[in-house]
PDB file of C-alpha atoms in Angstrom:
ATOM      1  CA  PRO A   1     108.201 104.921 115.323  1.00  0.00           C
ATOM      2  CA  TRP A   2     108.300 104.053 111.621  1.00  0.00           C
ATOM      3  CA  PRO A   3     105.182 104.429 109.466  1.00  0.00           C
ATOM      4  CA  GLY A   4     104.179 101.087 107.993  1.00  0.00           C
ATOM      5  CA  ALA A   5     104.279 100.389 104.276  1.00  0.00           C
ATOM      6  CA  THR A   6     100.520  99.750 104.221  1.00  0.00           C
ATOM      7  CA  SER A   7      99.839 103.013 106.068  1.00  0.00           C
ATOM      8  CA  ILE A   8     101.796 104.880 103.400  1.00  0.00           C
ATOM      9  CA  THR A   9     100.075 103.149 100.465  1.00  0.00           C
ATOM     10  CA  ARG A  10      96.664 104.116 101.886  1.00  0.00           C
ATOM     11  CA  VAL A  11      97.206 107.592 100.415  1.00  0.00           C
ATOM     12  CA  LEU A  12      96.613 105.998  97.003  1.00  0.00           C
ATOM     13  CA  ASP A  13      93.107 105.926  95.641  1.00  0.00           C
ATOM     14  CA  ALA A  14      91.575 102.455  95.932  1.00  0.00           C
ATOM     15  CA  PRO A  15      88.125 102.718  94.324  1.00  0.00           C
ATOM     16  CA  ALA A  16      87.498  98.961  94.408  1.00  0.00           C
ATOM     17  CA  LEU A  17      88.146  98.860  98.158  1.00  0.00           C
ATOM     18  CA  THR A  18      85.996 101.938  98.763  1.00  0.00           C
ATOM     19  CA  ASN A  19      83.130 100.406  96.818  1.00  0.00           C
ATOM     20  CA  TRP A  20      83.509  97.142  98.744  1.00  0.00           C
ATOM     21  CA  LYS A  21      83.363  99.001 102.083  1.00  0.00           C
ATOM     22  CA  LEU A  22      80.253 100.894 100.996  1.00  0.00           C
ATOM     23  CA  GLY A  23      78.651  97.652  99.899  1.00  0.00           C
ATOM     24  CA  GLU A  24      79.429  95.971 103.220  1.00  0.00           C
ATOM     25  CA  VAL A  25      77.900  98.836 105.214  1.00  0.00           C
ATOM     26  CA  ALA A  26      74.815  98.855 102.966  1.00  0.00           C
ATOM     27  CA  ARG A  27      74.445  95.075 103.304  1.00  0.00           C
ATOM     28  CA  SER A  28      74.725  95.361 107.093  1.00  0.00           C
ATOM     29  CA  ALA A  29      72.075  98.089 107.088  1.00  0.00           C
ATOM     30  CA  VAL A  30      69.654  95.898 105.150  1.00  0.00           C
ATOM     31  CA  GLU A  31      70.307  92.824 107.305  1.00  0.00           C
ATOM     32  CA  ASN A  32      69.950  94.777 110.555  1.00  0.00           C
ATOM     33  CA  ALA A  33      67.219  97.199 109.501  1.00  0.00           C
ATOM     34  CA  GLU A  34      64.915  96.485 112.463  1.00  0.00           C
ATOM     35  CA  ARG A  35      67.622  97.171 115.016  1.00  0.00           C
ATOM     36  CA  LEU A  36      68.681 100.358 113.245  1.00  0.00           C
ATOM     37  CA  ILE A  37      65.094 101.631 113.093  1.00  0.00           C
ATOM     38  CA  GLU A  38      64.708 100.971 116.829  1.00  0.00           C
ATOM     39  CA  ASP A  39      67.903 102.910 117.527  1.00  0.00           C
ATOM     40  CA  ARG A  40      66.713 105.799 115.349  1.00  0.00           C
ATOM     41  CA  GLN A  41      63.288 105.938 117.021  1.00  0.00           C
ATOM     42  CA  ALA A  42      64.970 105.888 120.428  1.00  0.00           C
ATOM     43  CA  GLY A  43      67.164 108.809 119.387  1.00  0.00           C
ATOM     44  CA  LYS A  44      70.294 106.636 119.297  1.00  0.00           C
ATOM     45  CA  VAL A  45      71.525 107.614 115.847  1.00  0.00           C
ATOM     46  CA  ASP A  46      75.171 107.630 116.964  1.00  0.00           C
ATOM     47  CA  ALA A  47      74.755 104.105 118.334  1.00  0.00           C
ATOM     48  CA  ALA A  48      73.321 102.921 115.004  1.00  0.00           C
ATOM     49  CA  VAL A  49      76.216 104.464 113.074  1.00  0.00           C
ATOM     50  CA  LYS A  50      78.722 102.904 115.475  1.00  0.00           C
ATOM     51  CA  TYR A  51      77.041  99.512 115.080  1.00  0.00           C
ATOM     52  CA  LEU A  52      77.320  99.656 111.280  1.00  0.00           C
ATOM     53  CA  THR A  53      80.902 100.871 111.211  1.00  0.00           C
ATOM     54  CA  THR A  54      81.942  98.331 113.845  1.00  0.00           C
ATOM     55  CA  LEU A  55      80.445  95.561 111.724  1.00  0.00           C
ATOM     56  CA  SER A  56      82.544  96.774 108.812  1.00  0.00           C
ATOM     57  CA  THR A  57      85.734  96.068 110.776  1.00  0.00           C
ATOM     58  CA  SER A  58      84.897  92.381 111.198  1.00  0.00           C
ATOM     59  CA  ALA A  59      86.916  91.457 108.089  1.00  0.00           C
ATOM     60  CA  MET A  60      90.016  93.128 109.557  1.00  0.00           C
ATOM     61  CA  ASP A  61      89.500  91.322 112.873  1.00  0.00           C
ATOM     62  CA  ARG A  62      89.186  88.002 111.049  1.00  0.00           C
ATOM     63  CA  GLY A  63      92.346  88.698 109.087  1.00  0.00           C
ATOM     64  CA  SER A  64      94.285  89.422 112.275  1.00  0.00           C
ATOM     65  CA  ARG A  65      93.066  86.213 113.902  1.00  0.00           C
ATOM     66  CA  ILE A  66      93.987  84.081 110.888  1.00  0.00           C
ATOM     67  CA  HIS A  67      97.403  85.749 110.595  1.00  0.00           C
ATOM     68  CA  GLY A  68      98.064  84.901 114.244  1.00  0.00           C
ATOM     69  CA  ASN A  69      97.012  81.290 113.741  1.00  0.00           C
ATOM     70  CA  ILE A  70      99.264  80.834 110.699  1.00  0.00           C
ATOM     71  CA  GLU A  71     102.164  82.351 112.628  1.00  0.00           C
ATOM     72  CA  SER A  72     101.559  79.765 115.373  1.00  0.00           C
ATOM     73  CA  ILE A  73     101.535  76.962 112.786  1.00  0.00           C
ATOM     74  CA  LEU A  74     104.856  78.119 111.345  1.00  0.00           C
ATOM     75  CA  ARG A  75     106.398  78.510 114.801  1.00  0.00           C
ATOM     76  CA  ARG A  76     104.960  75.126 115.880  1.00  0.00           C
ATOM     77  CA  GLU A  77     103.151  76.741 118.787  1.00  0.00           C
ATOM     78  CA  PRO A  78      99.832  75.435 120.155  1.00  0.00           C
ATOM     79  CA  PHE A  79      96.694  77.464 119.460  1.00  0.00           C
ATOM     80  CA  THR A  80      92.950  77.084 119.214  1.00  0.00           C
ATOM     81  CA  PRO A  81      91.377  78.764 116.173  1.00  0.00           C
ATOM     82  CA  ASP A  82      88.169  80.717 116.448  1.00  0.00           C
ATOM     83  CA  PRO A  83      85.393  78.400 115.182  1.00  0.00           C
ATOM     84  CA  ARG A  84      84.522  81.037 112.549  1.00  0.00           C
ATOM     85  CA  ASP A  85      88.019  80.707 111.099  1.00  0.00           C
ATOM     86  CA  ALA A  86      88.394  76.925 111.342  1.00  0.00           C
ATOM     87  CA  ASP A  87      88.002  76.196 107.609  1.00  0.00           C
ATOM     88  CA  ALA A  88      90.403  78.947 106.542  1.00  0.00           C
ATOM     89  CA  VAL A  89      93.041  77.938 109.096  1.00  0.00           C
ATOM     90  CA  ALA A  90      92.734  74.250 108.194  1.00  0.00           C
ATOM     91  CA  GLY A  91      93.149  75.150 104.526  1.00  0.00           C
ATOM     92  CA  ALA A  92      96.225  77.247 105.267  1.00  0.00           C
ATOM     93  CA  ARG A  93      97.753  74.398 107.285  1.00  0.00           C
ATOM     94  CA  ALA A  94      97.051  71.938 104.459  1.00  0.00           C
ATOM     95  CA  TRP A  95      98.616  74.315 101.930  1.00  0.00           C
ATOM     96  CA  LEU A  96     101.742  74.755 104.058  1.00  0.00           C
ATOM     97  CA  ASN A  97     102.074  70.984 104.482  1.00  0.00           C
ATOM     98  CA  GLN A  98     101.721  70.535 100.723  1.00  0.00           C
ATOM     99  CA  GLN A  99     104.452  73.119 100.096  1.00  0.00           C
ATOM    100  CA  VAL A 100     106.757  71.278 102.499  1.00  0.00           C
ATOM    101  CA  ARG A 101     106.149  67.939 100.769  1.00  0.00           C
ATOM    102  CA  GLU A 102     106.247  69.116  97.159  1.00  0.00           C
ATOM    103  CA  HIS A 103     108.580  72.137  97.232  1.00  0.00           C
ATOM    104  CA  GLY A 104     110.663  71.717 100.381  1.00  0.00           C
ATOM    105  CA  LEU A 105     109.275  74.846 102.020  1.00  0.00           C
ATOM    106  CA  ARG A 106     111.660  76.068 104.715  1.00  0.00           C
ATOM    107  CA  PRO A 107     110.748  79.188 106.720  1.00  0.00           C
ATOM    108  CA  LEU A 108     113.631  81.649 107.048  1.00  0.00           C
ATOM    109  CA  GLU A 109     111.772  84.467 108.823  1.00  0.00           C
ATOM    110  CA  VAL A 110     108.242  84.535 110.256  1.00  0.00           C
ATOM    111  CA  GLU A 111     106.569  87.916 110.878  1.00  0.00           C
ATOM    112  CA  ALA A 112     109.764  89.790 110.046  1.00  0.00           C
ATOM    113  CA  PHE A 113     109.936  93.445 111.140  1.00  0.00           C
ATOM    114  CA  LEU A 114     111.544  95.300 108.220  1.00  0.00           C
ATOM    115  CA  ILE A 115     112.920  98.846 108.193  1.00  0.00           C
ATOM    116  CA  ASN A 116     114.164 101.165 105.455  1.00  0.00           C
ATOM    117  CA  GLU A 117     115.938 104.024 107.248  1.00  0.00           C
ATOM    118  CA  THR A 118     116.713 105.899 104.029  1.00  0.00           C
ATOM    119  CA  LEU A 119     113.090 106.238 102.940  1.00  0.00           C
ATOM    120  CA  GLY A 120     111.721 106.171 106.484  1.00  0.00           C
ATOM    121  CA  TYR A 121     109.265 103.289 106.590  1.00  0.00           C
ATOM    122  CA  GLY A 122     108.826  99.918 108.230  1.00  0.00           C
ATOM    123  CA  GLY A 123     106.530  96.959 107.934  1.00  0.00           C
ATOM    124  CA  THR A 124     105.938  93.358 108.883  1.00  0.00           C
ATOM    125  CA  LEU A 125     106.422  90.701 106.232  1.00  0.00           C
ATOM    126  CA  ASP A 126     104.455  87.557 106.998  1.00  0.00           C
ATOM    127  CA  LEU A 127     106.922  84.987 105.702  1.00  0.00           C
ATOM    128  CA  ILE A 128     110.314  84.682 104.052  1.00  0.00           C
ATOM    129  CA  ALA A 129     110.803  81.092 102.945  1.00  0.00           C
ATOM    130  CA  GLU A 130     112.723  78.853 100.612  1.00  0.00           C
ATOM    131  CA  LEU A 131     110.629  77.047  98.009  1.00  0.00           C
ATOM    132  CA  ASP A 132     112.410  74.835  95.485  1.00  0.00           C
ATOM    133  CA  GLY A 133     115.662  76.479  96.557  1.00  0.00           C
ATOM    134  CA  GLU A 134     114.454  80.028  95.807  1.00  0.00           C
ATOM    135  CA  VAL A 135     113.789  82.728  98.391  1.00  0.00           C
ATOM    136  CA  TRP A 136     110.166  83.877  98.378  1.00  0.00           C
ATOM    137  CA  LEU A 137     108.758  86.948 100.128  1.00  0.00           C
ATOM    138  CA  LEU A 138     105.165  86.062 100.986  1.00  0.00           C
ATOM    139  CA  ASP A 139     102.249  87.993 102.441  1.00  0.00           C
ATOM    140  CA  TRP A 140      98.991  86.457 103.680  1.00  0.00           C
ATOM    141  CA  LYS A 141      95.698  88.011 102.574  1.00  0.00           C
ATOM    142  CA  THR A 142      92.245  86.978 103.774  1.00  0.00           C
ATOM    143  CA  GLY A 143      90.002  89.341 101.794  1.00  0.00           C
ATOM    144  CA  LYS A 144      87.537  88.300  99.133  1.00  0.00           C
ATOM    145  CA  SER A 145      89.964  88.891  96.279  1.00  0.00           C
ATOM    146  CA  VAL A 146      93.680  89.575  95.749  1.00  0.00           C
ATOM    147  CA  ALA A 147      93.993  89.471  91.966  1.00  0.00           C
ATOM    148  CA  TRP A 148      92.255  90.271  88.696  1.00  0.00           C
ATOM    149  CA  PRO A 149      90.502  87.439  86.787  1.00  0.00           C
ATOM    150  CA  ASP A 150      93.682  86.846  84.754  1.00  0.00           C
ATOM    151  CA  GLY A 151      95.580  86.112  87.987  1.00  0.00           C
ATOM    152  CA  SER A 152      97.585  89.340  88.128  1.00  0.00           C
ATOM    153  CA  VAL A 153      97.911  90.543  91.710  1.00  0.00           C
ATOM    154  CA  TYR A 154      96.408  93.934  92.592  1.00  0.00           C
ATOM    155  CA  ALA A 155      98.840  96.840  92.293  1.00  0.00           C
ATOM    156  CA  ASP A 156      98.659  97.837  95.971  1.00  0.00           C
ATOM    157  CA  HIS A 157      99.657  94.313  97.041  1.00  0.00           C
ATOM    158  CA  ARG A 158     102.597  94.360  94.616  1.00  0.00           C
ATOM    159  CA  LEU A 159     103.635  97.781  95.903  1.00  0.00           C
ATOM    160  CA  GLN A 160     103.559  96.462  99.469  1.00  0.00           C
ATOM    161  CA  LEU A 161     105.808  93.519  98.518  1.00  0.00           C
ATOM    162  CA  ALA A 162     108.164  95.894  96.693  1.00  0.00           C
ATOM    163  CA  ALA A 163     108.458  98.021  99.835  1.00  0.00           C
ATOM    164  CA  TYR A 164     109.330  94.947 101.878  1.00  0.00           C
ATOM    165  CA  ALA A 165     111.863  93.764  99.280  1.00  0.00           C
ATOM    166  CA  ASN A 166     113.611  97.140  99.450  1.00  0.00           C
ATOM    167  CA  ALA A 167     113.873  97.287 103.225  1.00  0.00           C
ATOM    168  CA  GLY A 168     117.357  97.750 104.601  1.00  0.00           C
ATOM    169  CA  PHE A 169     117.332  95.173 107.374  1.00  0.00           C
ATOM    170  CA  ILE A 170     115.317  93.001 109.746  1.00  0.00           C
ATOM    171  CA  ALA A 171     114.777  94.417 113.244  1.00  0.00           C
ATOM    172  CA  ARG A 172     114.042  92.259 116.272  1.00  0.00           C
ATOM    173  CA  ILE A 173     112.463  93.436 119.529  1.00  0.00           C
ATOM    174  CA  GLY A 174     115.056  94.155 122.204  1.00  0.00           C
ATOM    175  CA  ASP A 175     117.915  93.509 119.789  1.00  0.00           C
ATOM    176  CA  PRO A 176     119.968  96.510 118.557  1.00  0.00           C
ATOM    177  CA  GLU A 177     121.580  94.511 115.730  1.00  0.00           C
ATOM    178  CA  ARG A 178     120.505  95.085 112.127  1.00  0.00           C
ATOM    179  CA  HIS A 179     119.901  91.612 110.738  1.00  0.00           C
ATOM    180  CA  PRO A 180     120.340  91.100 106.979  1.00  0.00           C
ATOM    181  CA  LEU A 181     117.252  90.651 104.853  1.00  0.00           C
ATOM    182  CA  PRO A 182     117.526  87.564 102.621  1.00  0.00           C
ATOM    183  CA  GLU A 183     117.393  88.659  99.002  1.00  0.00           C
ATOM    184  CA  GLY A 184     114.076  87.568  97.573  1.00  0.00           C
ATOM    185  CA  THR A 185     113.996  86.221  94.039  1.00  0.00           C
ATOM    186  CA  ARG A 186     110.268  85.442  93.973  1.00  0.00           C
ATOM    187  CA  PHE A 187     107.303  87.268  95.488  1.00  0.00           C
ATOM    188  CA  GLY A 188     103.773  86.195  96.221  1.00  0.00           C
ATOM    189  CA  ILE A 189     100.445  86.782  97.879  1.00  0.00           C
ATOM    190  CA  VAL A 190      98.997  83.762  99.677  1.00  0.00           C
ATOM    191  CA  HIS A 191      95.210  84.076  99.563  1.00  0.00           C
ATOM    192  CA  VAL A 192      93.606  82.311 102.541  1.00  0.00           C
ATOM    193  CA  THR A 193      89.844  81.672 102.310  1.00  0.00           C
ATOM    194  CA  ASP A 194      87.313  79.230 103.703  1.00  0.00           C
ATOM    195  CA  GLY A 195      87.387  77.457 100.336  1.00  0.00           C
ATOM    196  CA  GLY A 196      91.152  76.904 100.338  1.00  0.00           C
ATOM    197  CA  THR A 197      94.520  78.628 100.091  1.00  0.00           C
ATOM    198  CA  ARG A 198      96.225  79.688  96.870  1.00  0.00           C
ATOM    199  CA  LEU A 199      99.549  81.312  96.018  1.00  0.00           C
ATOM    200  CA  TYR A 200      99.510  84.145  93.483  1.00  0.00           C
ATOM    201  CA  GLU A 201     102.965  85.054  92.229  1.00  0.00           C
ATOM    202  CA  ALA A 202     103.515  88.791  92.069  1.00  0.00           C
TER     203      ALA A 202
END
């Protein structure tokens, strides 16, 4: 078992993410105050805490669903998106189609399992693709923000892409061969939201 690149980078302080999580829990508490008071009065404090912390994982669940849908689009596999994700998935599909038309997007690897044996980590890169003849390493993000107002991608996202770029090889399930990792010349975060999809070069 190889620790993932994102698991390793979680040791870094991420005050913006911590503040966002606190805000989400506080917002959930305000919106669900009546239910929480009922739980408290009934002596179900643990249930109330579980309810709040479970709500805070909804963004991760949404991200996983959207990632799966985009993988199906790229692999040309049938799927039915969750109605809550329909706008985001439609926007991602439209963006991919636009990249094919305007930049000749050609997927080289979808959901590539990458391993660096020397440094002892692994990870899954969402997409390696050719765009305008250049090899891009791309990672999907579905959070509220991926970059500063000037467009510069957050440091932890850039660090994640750097870890992927420095992997030793691509591993495939049930296949002992070490497959070469195409050398990326460009790197980006693809931000998928209900309002549309945008590529931020990193």
